[in-house]
Short mmCIF file of C-alpha atoms in Angstrom, two decimals:
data_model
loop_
_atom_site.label_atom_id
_atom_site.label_comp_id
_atom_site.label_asym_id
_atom_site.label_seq_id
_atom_site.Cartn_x
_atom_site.Cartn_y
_atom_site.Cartn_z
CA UNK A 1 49.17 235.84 0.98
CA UNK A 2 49.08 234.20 4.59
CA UNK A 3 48.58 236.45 7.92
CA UNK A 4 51.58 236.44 9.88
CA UNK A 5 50.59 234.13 12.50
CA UNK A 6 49.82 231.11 9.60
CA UNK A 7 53.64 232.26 8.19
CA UNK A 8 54.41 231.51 12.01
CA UNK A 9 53.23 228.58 12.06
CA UNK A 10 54.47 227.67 8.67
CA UNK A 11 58.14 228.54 9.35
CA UNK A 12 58.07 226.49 12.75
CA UNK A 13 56.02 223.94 11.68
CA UNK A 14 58.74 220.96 10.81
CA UNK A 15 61.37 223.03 12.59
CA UNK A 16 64.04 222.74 9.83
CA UNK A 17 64.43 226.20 8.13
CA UNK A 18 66.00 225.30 4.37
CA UNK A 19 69.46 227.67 3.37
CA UNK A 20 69.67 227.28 -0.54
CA UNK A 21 73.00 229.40 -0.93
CA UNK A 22 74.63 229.73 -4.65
CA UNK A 23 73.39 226.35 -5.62
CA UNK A 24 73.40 225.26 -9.84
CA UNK A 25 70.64 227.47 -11.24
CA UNK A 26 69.11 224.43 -13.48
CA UNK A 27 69.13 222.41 -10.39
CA UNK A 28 67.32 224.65 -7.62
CA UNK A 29 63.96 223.31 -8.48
CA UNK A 30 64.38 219.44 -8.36
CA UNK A 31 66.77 220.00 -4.99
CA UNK A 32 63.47 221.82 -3.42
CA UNK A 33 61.28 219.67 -4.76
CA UNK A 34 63.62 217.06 -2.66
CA UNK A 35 63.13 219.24 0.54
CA UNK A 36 59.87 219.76 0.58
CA UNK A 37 59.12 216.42 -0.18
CA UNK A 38 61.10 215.27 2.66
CA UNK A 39 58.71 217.37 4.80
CA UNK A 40 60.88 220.98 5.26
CA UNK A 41 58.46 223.99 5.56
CA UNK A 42 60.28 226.31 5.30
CA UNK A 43 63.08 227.24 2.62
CA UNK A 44 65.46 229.88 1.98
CA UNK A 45 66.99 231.51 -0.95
CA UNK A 46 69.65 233.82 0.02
CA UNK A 47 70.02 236.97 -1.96
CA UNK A 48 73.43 236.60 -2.37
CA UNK A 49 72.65 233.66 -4.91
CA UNK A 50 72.64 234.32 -8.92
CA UNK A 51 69.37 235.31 -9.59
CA UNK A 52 67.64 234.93 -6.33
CA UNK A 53 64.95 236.87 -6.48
CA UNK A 54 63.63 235.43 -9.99
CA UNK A 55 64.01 232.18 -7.87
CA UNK A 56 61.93 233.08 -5.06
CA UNK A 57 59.94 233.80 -7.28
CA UNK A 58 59.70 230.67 -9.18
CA UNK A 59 60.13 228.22 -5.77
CA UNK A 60 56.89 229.94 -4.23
CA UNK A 61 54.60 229.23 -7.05
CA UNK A 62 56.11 225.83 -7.48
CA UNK A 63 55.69 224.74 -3.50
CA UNK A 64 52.73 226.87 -2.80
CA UNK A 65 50.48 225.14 -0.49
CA UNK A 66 53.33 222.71 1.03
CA UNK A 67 56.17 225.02 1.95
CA UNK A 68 56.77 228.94 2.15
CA UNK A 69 59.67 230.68 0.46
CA UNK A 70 61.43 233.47 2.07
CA UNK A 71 65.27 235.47 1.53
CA UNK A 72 68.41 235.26 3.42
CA UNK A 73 70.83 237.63 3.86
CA UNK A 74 69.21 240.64 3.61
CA UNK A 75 71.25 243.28 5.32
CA UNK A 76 69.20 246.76 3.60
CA UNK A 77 66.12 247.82 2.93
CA UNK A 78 66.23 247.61 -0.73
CA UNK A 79 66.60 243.81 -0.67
CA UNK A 80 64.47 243.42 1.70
CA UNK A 81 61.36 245.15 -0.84
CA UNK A 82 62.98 243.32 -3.93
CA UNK A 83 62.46 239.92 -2.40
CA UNK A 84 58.83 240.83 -0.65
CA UNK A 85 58.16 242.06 -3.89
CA UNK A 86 59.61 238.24 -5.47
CA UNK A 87 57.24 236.64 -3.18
CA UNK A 88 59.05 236.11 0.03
CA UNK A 89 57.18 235.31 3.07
CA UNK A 90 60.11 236.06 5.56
CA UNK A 91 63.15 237.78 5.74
CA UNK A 92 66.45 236.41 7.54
CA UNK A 93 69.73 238.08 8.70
CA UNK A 94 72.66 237.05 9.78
CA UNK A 95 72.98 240.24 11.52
CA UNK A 96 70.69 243.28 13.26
CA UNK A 97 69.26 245.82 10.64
CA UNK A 98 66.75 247.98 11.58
CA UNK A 99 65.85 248.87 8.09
CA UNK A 100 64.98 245.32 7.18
CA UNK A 101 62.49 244.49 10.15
CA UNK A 102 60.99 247.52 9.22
CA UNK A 103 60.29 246.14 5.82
CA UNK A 104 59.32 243.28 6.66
CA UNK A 105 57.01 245.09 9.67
CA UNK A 106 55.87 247.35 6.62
CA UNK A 107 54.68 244.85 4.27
CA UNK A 108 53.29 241.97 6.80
CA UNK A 109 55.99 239.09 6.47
CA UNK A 110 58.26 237.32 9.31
CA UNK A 111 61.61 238.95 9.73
CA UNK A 112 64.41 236.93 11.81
CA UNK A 113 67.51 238.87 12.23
CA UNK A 114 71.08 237.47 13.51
CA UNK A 115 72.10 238.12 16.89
CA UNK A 116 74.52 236.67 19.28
CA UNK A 117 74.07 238.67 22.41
CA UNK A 118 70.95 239.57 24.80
CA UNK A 119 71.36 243.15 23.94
CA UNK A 120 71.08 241.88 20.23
CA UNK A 121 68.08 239.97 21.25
CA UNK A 122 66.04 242.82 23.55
CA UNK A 123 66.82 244.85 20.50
CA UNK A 124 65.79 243.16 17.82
CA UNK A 125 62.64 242.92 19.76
CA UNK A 126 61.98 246.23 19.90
CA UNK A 127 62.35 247.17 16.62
CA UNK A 128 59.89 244.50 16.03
CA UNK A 129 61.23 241.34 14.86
CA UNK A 130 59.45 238.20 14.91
CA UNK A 131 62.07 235.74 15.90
CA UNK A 132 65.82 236.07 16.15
CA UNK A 133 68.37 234.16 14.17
CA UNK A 134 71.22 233.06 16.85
CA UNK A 135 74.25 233.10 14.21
CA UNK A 136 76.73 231.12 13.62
CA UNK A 137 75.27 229.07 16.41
CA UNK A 138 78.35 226.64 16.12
CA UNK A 139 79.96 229.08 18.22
CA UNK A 140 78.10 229.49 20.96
CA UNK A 141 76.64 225.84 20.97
CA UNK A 142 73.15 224.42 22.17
CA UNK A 143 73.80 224.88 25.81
CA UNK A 144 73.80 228.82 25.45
CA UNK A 145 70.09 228.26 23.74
CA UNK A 146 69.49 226.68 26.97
CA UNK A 147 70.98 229.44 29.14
CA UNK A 148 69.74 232.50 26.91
CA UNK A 149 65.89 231.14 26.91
CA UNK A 150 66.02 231.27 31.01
CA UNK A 151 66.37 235.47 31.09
CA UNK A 152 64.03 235.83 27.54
CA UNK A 153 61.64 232.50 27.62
CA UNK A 154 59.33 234.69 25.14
CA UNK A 155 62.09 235.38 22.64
CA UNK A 156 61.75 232.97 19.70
CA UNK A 157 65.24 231.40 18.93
CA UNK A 158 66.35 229.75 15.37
CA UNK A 159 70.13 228.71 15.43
CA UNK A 160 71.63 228.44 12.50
CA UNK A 161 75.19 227.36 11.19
CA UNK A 162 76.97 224.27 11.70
CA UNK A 163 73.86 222.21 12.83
CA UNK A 164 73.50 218.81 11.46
CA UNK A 165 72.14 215.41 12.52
CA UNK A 166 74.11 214.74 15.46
CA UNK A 167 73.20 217.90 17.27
CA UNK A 168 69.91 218.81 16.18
CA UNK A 169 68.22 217.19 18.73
CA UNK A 170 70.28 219.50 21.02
CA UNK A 171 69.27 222.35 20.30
CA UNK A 172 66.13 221.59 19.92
CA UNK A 173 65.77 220.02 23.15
CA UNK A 174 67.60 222.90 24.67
CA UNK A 175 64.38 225.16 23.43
CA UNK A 176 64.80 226.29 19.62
CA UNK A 177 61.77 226.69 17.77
CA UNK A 178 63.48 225.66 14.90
CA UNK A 179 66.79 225.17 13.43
CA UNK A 180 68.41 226.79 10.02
CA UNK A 181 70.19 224.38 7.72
CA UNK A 182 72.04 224.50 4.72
CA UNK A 183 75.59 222.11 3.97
CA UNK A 184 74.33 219.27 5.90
CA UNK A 185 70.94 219.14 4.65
CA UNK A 186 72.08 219.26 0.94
CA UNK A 187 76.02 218.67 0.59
CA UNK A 188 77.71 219.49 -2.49
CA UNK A 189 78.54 215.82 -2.84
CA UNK A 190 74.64 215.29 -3.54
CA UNK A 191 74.42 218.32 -5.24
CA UNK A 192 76.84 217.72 -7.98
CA UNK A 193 75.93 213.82 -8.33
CA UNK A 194 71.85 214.98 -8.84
CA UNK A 195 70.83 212.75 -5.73
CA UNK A 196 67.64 214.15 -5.22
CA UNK A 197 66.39 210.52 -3.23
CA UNK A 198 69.26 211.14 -1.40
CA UNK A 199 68.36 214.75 -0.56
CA UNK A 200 64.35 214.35 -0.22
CA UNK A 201 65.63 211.17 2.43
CA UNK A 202 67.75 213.05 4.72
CA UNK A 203 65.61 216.34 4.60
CA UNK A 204 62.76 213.27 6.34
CA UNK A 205 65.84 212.33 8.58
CA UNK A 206 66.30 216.07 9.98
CA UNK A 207 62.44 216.29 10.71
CA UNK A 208 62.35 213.15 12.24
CA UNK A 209 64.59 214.55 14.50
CA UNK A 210 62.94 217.38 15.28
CA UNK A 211 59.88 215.42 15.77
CA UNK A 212 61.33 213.00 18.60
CA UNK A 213 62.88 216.26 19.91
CA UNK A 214 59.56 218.17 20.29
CA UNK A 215 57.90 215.11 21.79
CA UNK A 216 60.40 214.83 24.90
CA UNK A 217 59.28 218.52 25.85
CA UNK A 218 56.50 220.77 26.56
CA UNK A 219 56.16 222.62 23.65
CA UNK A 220 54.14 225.18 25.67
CA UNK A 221 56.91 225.90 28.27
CA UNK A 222 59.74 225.34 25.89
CA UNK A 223 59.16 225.83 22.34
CA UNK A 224 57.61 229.85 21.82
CA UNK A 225 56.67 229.42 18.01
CA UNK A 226 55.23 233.16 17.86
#
């Protein structure tokens, strides 16, 4: 098990966060494989997913050393201890629950819940969450990233939803420490036609983003990664 600061660093490291949502069960394995492979540190089985938690378990032995495994949309406690109890080295929301930070708090992994608003944010904080997840972020867009991160600079911000190649850079730029993918990193199209090249080559694609992104800032001022 990693302290929480290597998880940190770990979950920020490429700055693509994985969402593996109700994907072919006989399939899961090959399409992280693909990720990981295209340099992704992070990936996430949501718990909504057949079988997720038997996956978790499965995915963290089988990338262990070269990407962590965590669980999305946990919304109660009791899925929050099932997956921590699968293996899962952070927790995600896609809305506020104190009952899951707590969890997370109790046991030692990163917990990122959704928010949308600053009051979301200063609370989240307080009950002890790591990062926040700004969800759907296609809403609100890149340029509130920018504007939010003025007020809370030390408030760690993933946006997730709707992101994709053409505006990664965006919101990266604009001073996420990472961003949460799932549809355009691994479209059904490549799903159902087994493309795993296809997959592993634009996972590299998104973190080459990311990359150029990071290297046009100060990751000190801009970029809080704990």
């Amino acid at each position: 098990m990693l302290p929480k600061v290597n998880l940190l660093q770990e979950l920020t490291k490429s700055g693509i966060i994985a969402v593996m949502r109700r994907m072919p069960r006989a399939q899961i394995a090959p399409i992280a494989e693909s990720i990981a492979e295209g340099g992704v540190s992070a990936i996430e089985v949501t718990v909504d997913s057949p079988d997720a938690f038997r996956v978790i378990e499965e995915l963290s032995d089988q990338l262990k050393g070269r990407a962590i495994v965590g669980a999305g949309t946990v919304i109660d406690g009791e899925s929050a201890r099932l997956a921590i109890q699968s293996g899962a080295e952070f927790l995600f929301s896609p809305s506020l629950h104190e009952e899951v930070i707590r969890m997370a708090l109790r046991y030692g992994k990163v917990v990122m819940p959704g928010v949308m608003t600053p009051s979301e944010m200063i609370q989240a904080m307080e009950w002890g969450a790591d990062m926040v997840k700004l969800f759907p972020a296609s809403v609100l867009g890149s340029k509130y990233v920018k504007d939010i991160r003025a007020p809370f600079p030390h408030i760690p911000v993933v946006p997730t939803g709707g992101i994709h190649l053409d505006n990664t850079a965006s919101y990266i730029k604009a001073g996420a420490a990472a961003v949460g993918i799932g549809g355009s990193l691994v479209p059904s199209e490549a799903v159902r036609t087994k493309d795993y090249t296809w997959i592993q080559q634009n996972a590299e694609q998104f973190v080459s983003i990311v990359k150029g992104a990071r290297q046009s800032l100060s990751l000190t001022d801009n970029i809080p990664l704990m």
